[in-house]
Coordinates of N, CA and C in Angstrom, one line a residue:
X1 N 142.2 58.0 189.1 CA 141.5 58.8 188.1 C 140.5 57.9 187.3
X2 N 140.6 57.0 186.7 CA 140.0 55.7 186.2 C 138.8 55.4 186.8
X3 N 139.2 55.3 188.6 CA 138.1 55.0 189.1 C 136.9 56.0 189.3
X4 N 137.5 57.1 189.6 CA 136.4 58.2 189.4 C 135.7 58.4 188.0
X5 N 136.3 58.0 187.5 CA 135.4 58.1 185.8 C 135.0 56.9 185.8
X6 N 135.0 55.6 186.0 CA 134.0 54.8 186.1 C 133.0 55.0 186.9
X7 N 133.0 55.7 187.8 CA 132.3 55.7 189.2 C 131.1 56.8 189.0
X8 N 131.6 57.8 187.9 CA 130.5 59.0 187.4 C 129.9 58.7 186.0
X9 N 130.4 57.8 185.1 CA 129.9 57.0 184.4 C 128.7 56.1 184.6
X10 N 128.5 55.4 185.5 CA 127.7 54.1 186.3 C 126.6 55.4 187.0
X11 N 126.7 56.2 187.9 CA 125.9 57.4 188.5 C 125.3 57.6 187.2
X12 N 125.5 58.7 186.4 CA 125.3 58.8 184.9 C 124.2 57.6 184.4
X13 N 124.7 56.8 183.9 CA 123.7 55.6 183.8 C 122.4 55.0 184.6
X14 N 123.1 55.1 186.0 CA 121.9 55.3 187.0 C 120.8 56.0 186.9
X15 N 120.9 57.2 186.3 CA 120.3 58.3 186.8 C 119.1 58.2 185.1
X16 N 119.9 57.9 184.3 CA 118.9 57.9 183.0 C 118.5 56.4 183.0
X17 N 118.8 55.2 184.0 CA 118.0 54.2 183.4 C 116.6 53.8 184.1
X18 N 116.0 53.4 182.8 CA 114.1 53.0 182.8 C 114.2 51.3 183.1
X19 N 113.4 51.2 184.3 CA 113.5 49.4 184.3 C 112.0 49.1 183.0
X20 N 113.2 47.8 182.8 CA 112.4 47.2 181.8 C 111.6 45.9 182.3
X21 N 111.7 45.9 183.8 CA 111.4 44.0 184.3 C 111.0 44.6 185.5
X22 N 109.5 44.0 186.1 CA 109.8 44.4 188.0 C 109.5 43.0 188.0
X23 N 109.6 42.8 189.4 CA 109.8 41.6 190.2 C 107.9 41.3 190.7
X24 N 107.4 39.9 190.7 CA 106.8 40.1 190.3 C 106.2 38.6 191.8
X25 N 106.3 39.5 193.1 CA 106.4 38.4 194.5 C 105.5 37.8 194.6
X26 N 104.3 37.3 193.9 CA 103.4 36.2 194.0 C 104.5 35.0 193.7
X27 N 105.3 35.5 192.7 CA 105.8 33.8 192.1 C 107.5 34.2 191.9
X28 N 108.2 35.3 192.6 CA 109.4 35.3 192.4 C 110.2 35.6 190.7
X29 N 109.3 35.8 189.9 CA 109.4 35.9 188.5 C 109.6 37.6 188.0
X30 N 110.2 37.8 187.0 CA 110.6 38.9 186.3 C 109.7 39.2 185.3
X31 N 109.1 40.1 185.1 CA 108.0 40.9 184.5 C 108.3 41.3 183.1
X32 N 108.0 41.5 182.5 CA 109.1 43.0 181.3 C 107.8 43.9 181.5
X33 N 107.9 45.2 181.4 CA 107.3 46.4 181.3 C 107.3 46.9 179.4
X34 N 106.2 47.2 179.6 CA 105.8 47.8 178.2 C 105.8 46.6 177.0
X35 N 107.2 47.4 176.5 CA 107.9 46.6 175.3 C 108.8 45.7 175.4
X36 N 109.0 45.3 176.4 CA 110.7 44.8 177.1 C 110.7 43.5 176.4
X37 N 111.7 42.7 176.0 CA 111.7 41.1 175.9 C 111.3 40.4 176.7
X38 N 110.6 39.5 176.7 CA 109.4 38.7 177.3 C 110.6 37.2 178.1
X39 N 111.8 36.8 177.1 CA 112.5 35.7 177.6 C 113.6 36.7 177.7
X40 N 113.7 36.5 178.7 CA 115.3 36.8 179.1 C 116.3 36.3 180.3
X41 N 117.0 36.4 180.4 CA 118.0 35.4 181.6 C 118.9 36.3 182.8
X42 N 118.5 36.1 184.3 CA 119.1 37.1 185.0 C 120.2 36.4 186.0
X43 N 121.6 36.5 185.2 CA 122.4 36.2 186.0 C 123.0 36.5 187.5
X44 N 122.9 35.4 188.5 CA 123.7 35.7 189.4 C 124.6 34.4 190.2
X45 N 125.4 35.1 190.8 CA 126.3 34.3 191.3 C 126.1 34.7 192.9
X46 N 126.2 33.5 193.4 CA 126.2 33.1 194.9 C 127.7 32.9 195.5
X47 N 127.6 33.1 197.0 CA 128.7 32.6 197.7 C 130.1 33.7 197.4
X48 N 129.9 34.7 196.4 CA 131.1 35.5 196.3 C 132.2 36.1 197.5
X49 N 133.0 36.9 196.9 CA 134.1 36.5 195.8 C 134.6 35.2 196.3
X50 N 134.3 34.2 195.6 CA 134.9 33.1 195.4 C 136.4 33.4 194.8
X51 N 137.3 32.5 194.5 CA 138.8 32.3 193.5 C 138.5 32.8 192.2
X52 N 137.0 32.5 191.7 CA 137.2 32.5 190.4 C 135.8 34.0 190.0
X53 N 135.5 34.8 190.6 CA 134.3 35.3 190.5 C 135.2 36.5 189.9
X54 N 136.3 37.0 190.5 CA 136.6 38.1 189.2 C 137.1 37.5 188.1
X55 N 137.5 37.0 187.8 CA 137.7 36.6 186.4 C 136.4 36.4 185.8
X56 N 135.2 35.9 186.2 CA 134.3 35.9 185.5 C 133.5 37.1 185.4
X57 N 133.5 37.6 186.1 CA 133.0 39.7 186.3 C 133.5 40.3 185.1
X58 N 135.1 40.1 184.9 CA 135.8 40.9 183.8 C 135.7 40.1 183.0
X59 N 135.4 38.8 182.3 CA 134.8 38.6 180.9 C 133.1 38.9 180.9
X60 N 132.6 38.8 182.0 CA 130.7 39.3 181.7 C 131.5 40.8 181.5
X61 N 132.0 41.7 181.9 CA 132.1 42.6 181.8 C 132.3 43.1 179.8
X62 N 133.6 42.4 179.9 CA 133.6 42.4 178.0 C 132.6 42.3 177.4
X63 N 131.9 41.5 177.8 CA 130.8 40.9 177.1 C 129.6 41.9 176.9
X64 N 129.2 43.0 178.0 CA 128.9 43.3 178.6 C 127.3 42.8 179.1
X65 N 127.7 41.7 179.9 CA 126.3 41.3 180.5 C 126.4 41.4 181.7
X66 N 124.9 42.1 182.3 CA 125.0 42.0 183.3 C 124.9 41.1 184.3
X67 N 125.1 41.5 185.7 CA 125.1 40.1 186.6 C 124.5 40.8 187.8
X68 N 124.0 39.9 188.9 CA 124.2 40.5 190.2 C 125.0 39.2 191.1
X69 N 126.4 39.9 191.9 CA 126.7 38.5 192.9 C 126.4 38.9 194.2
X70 N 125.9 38.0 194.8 CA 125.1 37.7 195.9 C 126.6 37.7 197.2
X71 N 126.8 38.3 198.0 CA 127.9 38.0 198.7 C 127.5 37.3 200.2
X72 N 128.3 36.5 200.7 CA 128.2 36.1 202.2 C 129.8 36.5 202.8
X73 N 129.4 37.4 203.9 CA 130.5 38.3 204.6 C 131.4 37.4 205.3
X74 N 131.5 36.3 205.4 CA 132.2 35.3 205.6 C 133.8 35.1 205.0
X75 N 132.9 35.5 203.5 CA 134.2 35.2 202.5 C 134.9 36.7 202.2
X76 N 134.0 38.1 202.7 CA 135.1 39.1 202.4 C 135.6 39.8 203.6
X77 N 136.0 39.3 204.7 CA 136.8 39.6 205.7 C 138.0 39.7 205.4
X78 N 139.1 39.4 204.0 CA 140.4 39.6 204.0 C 140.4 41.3 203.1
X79 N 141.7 42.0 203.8 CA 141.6 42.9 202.3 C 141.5 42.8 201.3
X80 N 142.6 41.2 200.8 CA 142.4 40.7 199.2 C 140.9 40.5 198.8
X81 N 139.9 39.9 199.6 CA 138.5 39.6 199.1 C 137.8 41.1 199.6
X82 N 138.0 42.0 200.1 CA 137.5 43.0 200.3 C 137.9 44.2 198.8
X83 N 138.5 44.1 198.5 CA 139.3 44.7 197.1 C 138.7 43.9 195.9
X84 N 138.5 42.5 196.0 CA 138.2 42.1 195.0 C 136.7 42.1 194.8
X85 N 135.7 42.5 196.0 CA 134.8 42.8 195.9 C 134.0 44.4 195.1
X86 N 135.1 45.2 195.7 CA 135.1 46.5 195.8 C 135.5 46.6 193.4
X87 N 136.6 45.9 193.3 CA 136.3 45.5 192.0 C 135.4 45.0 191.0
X88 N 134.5 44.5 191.3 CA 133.2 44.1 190.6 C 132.2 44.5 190.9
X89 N 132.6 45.5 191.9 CA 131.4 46.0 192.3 C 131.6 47.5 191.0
X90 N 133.0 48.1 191.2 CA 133.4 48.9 190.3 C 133.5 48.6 188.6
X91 N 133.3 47.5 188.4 CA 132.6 47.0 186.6 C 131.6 47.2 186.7
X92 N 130.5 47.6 187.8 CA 129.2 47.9 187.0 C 128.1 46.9 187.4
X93 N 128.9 45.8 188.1 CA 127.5 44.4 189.1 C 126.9 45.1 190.5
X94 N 125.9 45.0 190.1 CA 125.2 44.8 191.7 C 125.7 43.9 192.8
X95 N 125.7 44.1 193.9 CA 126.3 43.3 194.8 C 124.6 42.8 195.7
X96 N 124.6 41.7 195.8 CA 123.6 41.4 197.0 C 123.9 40.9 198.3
X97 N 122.7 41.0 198.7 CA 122.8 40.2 200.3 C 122.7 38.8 200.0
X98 N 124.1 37.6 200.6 CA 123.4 36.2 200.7 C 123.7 35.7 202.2
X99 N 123.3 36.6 203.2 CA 123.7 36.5 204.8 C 125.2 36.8 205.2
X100 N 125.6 37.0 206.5 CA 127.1 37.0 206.9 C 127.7 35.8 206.4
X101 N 127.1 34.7 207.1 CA 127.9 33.0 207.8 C 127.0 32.2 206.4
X102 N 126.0 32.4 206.0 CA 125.3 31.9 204.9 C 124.8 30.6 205.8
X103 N 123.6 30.8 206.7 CA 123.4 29.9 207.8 C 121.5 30.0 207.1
X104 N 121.2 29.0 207.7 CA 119.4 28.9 207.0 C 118.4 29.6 208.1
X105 N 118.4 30.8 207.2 CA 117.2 31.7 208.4 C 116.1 30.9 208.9
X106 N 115.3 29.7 208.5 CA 114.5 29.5 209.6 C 114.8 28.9 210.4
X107 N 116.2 28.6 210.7 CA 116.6 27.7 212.4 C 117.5 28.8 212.9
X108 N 116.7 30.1 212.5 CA 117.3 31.3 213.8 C 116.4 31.7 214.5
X109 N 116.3 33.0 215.4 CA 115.3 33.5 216.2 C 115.4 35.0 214.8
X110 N 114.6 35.9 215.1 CA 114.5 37.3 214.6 C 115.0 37.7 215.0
X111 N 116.3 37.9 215.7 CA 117.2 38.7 215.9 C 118.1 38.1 215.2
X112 N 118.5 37.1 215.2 CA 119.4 36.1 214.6 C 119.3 36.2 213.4
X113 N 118.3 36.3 212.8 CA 118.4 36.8 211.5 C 118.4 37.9 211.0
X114 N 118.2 38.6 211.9 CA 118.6 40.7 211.6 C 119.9 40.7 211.6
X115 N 120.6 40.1 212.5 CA 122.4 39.9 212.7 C 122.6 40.2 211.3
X116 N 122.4 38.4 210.7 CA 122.7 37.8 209.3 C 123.0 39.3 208.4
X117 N 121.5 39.4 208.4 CA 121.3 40.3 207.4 C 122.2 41.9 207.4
X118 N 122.0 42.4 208.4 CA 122.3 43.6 208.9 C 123.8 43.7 208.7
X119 N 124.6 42.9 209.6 CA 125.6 42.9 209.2 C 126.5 43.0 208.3
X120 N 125.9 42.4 207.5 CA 126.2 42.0 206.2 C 126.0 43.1 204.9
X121 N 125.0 43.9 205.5 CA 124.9 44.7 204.4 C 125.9 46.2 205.4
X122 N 125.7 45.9 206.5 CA 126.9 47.4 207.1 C 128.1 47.0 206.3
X123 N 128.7 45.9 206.2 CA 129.9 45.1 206.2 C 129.9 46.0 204.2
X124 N 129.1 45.4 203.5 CA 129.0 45.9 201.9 C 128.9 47.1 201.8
X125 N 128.2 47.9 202.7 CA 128.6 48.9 202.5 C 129.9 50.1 202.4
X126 N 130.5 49.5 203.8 CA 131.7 50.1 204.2 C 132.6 49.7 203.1
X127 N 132.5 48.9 202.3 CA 133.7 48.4 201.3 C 133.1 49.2 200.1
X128 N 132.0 49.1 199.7 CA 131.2 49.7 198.2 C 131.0 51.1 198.2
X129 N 130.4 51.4 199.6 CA 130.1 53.0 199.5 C 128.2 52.8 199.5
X130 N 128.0 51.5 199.3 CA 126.2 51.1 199.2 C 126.1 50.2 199.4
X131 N 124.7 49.9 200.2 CA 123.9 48.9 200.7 C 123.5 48.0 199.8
X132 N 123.6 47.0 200.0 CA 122.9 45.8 198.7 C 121.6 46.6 198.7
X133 N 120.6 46.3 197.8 CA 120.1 46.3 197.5 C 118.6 45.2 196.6
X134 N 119.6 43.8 196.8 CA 119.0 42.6 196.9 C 119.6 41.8 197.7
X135 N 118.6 40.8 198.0 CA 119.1 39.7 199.0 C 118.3 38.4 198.3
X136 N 119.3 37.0 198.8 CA 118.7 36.1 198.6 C 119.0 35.4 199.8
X137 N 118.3 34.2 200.5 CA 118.3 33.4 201.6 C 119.1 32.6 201.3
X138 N 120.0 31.9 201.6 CA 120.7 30.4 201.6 C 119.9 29.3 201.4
X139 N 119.7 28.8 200.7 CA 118.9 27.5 200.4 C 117.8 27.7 200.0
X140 N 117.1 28.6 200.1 CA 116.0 29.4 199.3 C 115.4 29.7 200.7
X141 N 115.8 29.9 202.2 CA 115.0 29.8 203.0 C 114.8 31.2 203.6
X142 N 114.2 31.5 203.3 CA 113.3 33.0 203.5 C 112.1 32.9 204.8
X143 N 112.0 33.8 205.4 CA 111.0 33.9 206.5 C 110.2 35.1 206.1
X144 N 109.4 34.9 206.8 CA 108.6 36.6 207.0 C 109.3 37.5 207.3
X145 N 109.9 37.0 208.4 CA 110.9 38.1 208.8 C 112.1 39.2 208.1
X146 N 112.6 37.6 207.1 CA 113.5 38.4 206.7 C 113.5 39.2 205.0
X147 N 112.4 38.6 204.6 CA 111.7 39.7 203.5 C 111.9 41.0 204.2
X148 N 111.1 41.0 205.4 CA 111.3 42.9 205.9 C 112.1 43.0 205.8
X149 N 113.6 42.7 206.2 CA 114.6 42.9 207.0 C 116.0 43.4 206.4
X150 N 115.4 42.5 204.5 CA 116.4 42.2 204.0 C 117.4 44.0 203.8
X151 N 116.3 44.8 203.3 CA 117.3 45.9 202.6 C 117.6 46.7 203.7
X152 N 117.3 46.6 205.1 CA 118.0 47.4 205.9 C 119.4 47.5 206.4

């Protein structure tokens, strides 16, 4: 029950929120729109769920700050890391793409990095109910390719 009322809560919120920041791909930088605050700080965590990533979810959560963690499918292959994902995902974090294996897209082929990618977001989905919706490369290494590729 809990979860369903968190779950139409966050929809709810979805649905009435106005972005205050777009992303801004000449230089990877956060914008504010209109009136927004000009300094601000966008947390994320890499390499999730780590040992220690829910515990830190449920005090950003108290806090309530947001986060986005970046996941590599590598680490949520157990039910326990599949649950604990599905947990922070259910506080209200964005979940991202950070590849399956978290391997450096440019010493793949384009298919090799559709794998990465693809998988990885089938994999988030089946546990969340939704597709990432960001992605970051491993090491910062991004291709042409996988800008397209990422939110598929």
């Amino acid at each position: 029950m809990k979860e369903e009322a968190s779950k139409t809560i966050r929809n709810s919120e979805k649905e009435n929120f106005q972005a205050e920041y777009r992303l801004n791909k000449d230089n990877w930088s956060f914008e504010p729109i209109q009136e927004a605050e000009p300094k601000v700080v966008l947390l994320t965590f890499d390499d999730a769920p780590d040992k220690y990533l829910l515990e830190i979810a449920r005090t950003l959560q108290k806090l309530q700050v947001p986060a986005i963690f970046f996941v590599n499918g590598h680490f949520i292959e157990s039910d326990e890391k599949k649950s604990m994902l599905k947990e922070i995902h259910d506080m209200g974090f964005s979940i991202g793409n950070h590849t399956y294996s978290h391997v450096n897209l440019k010493e793949l082929t384009e298919e090799e990095q559709k794998r990465e990618i693809v998988k990885l977001n089938n994999l988030v989905e089946g546990i969340i109910g939704e597709r990432p919706k960001y992605f970051r490369a491993p090491f910062g290494s991004n291709t042409g390719f996988s800008k397209k590729s990422c939110c598929k």
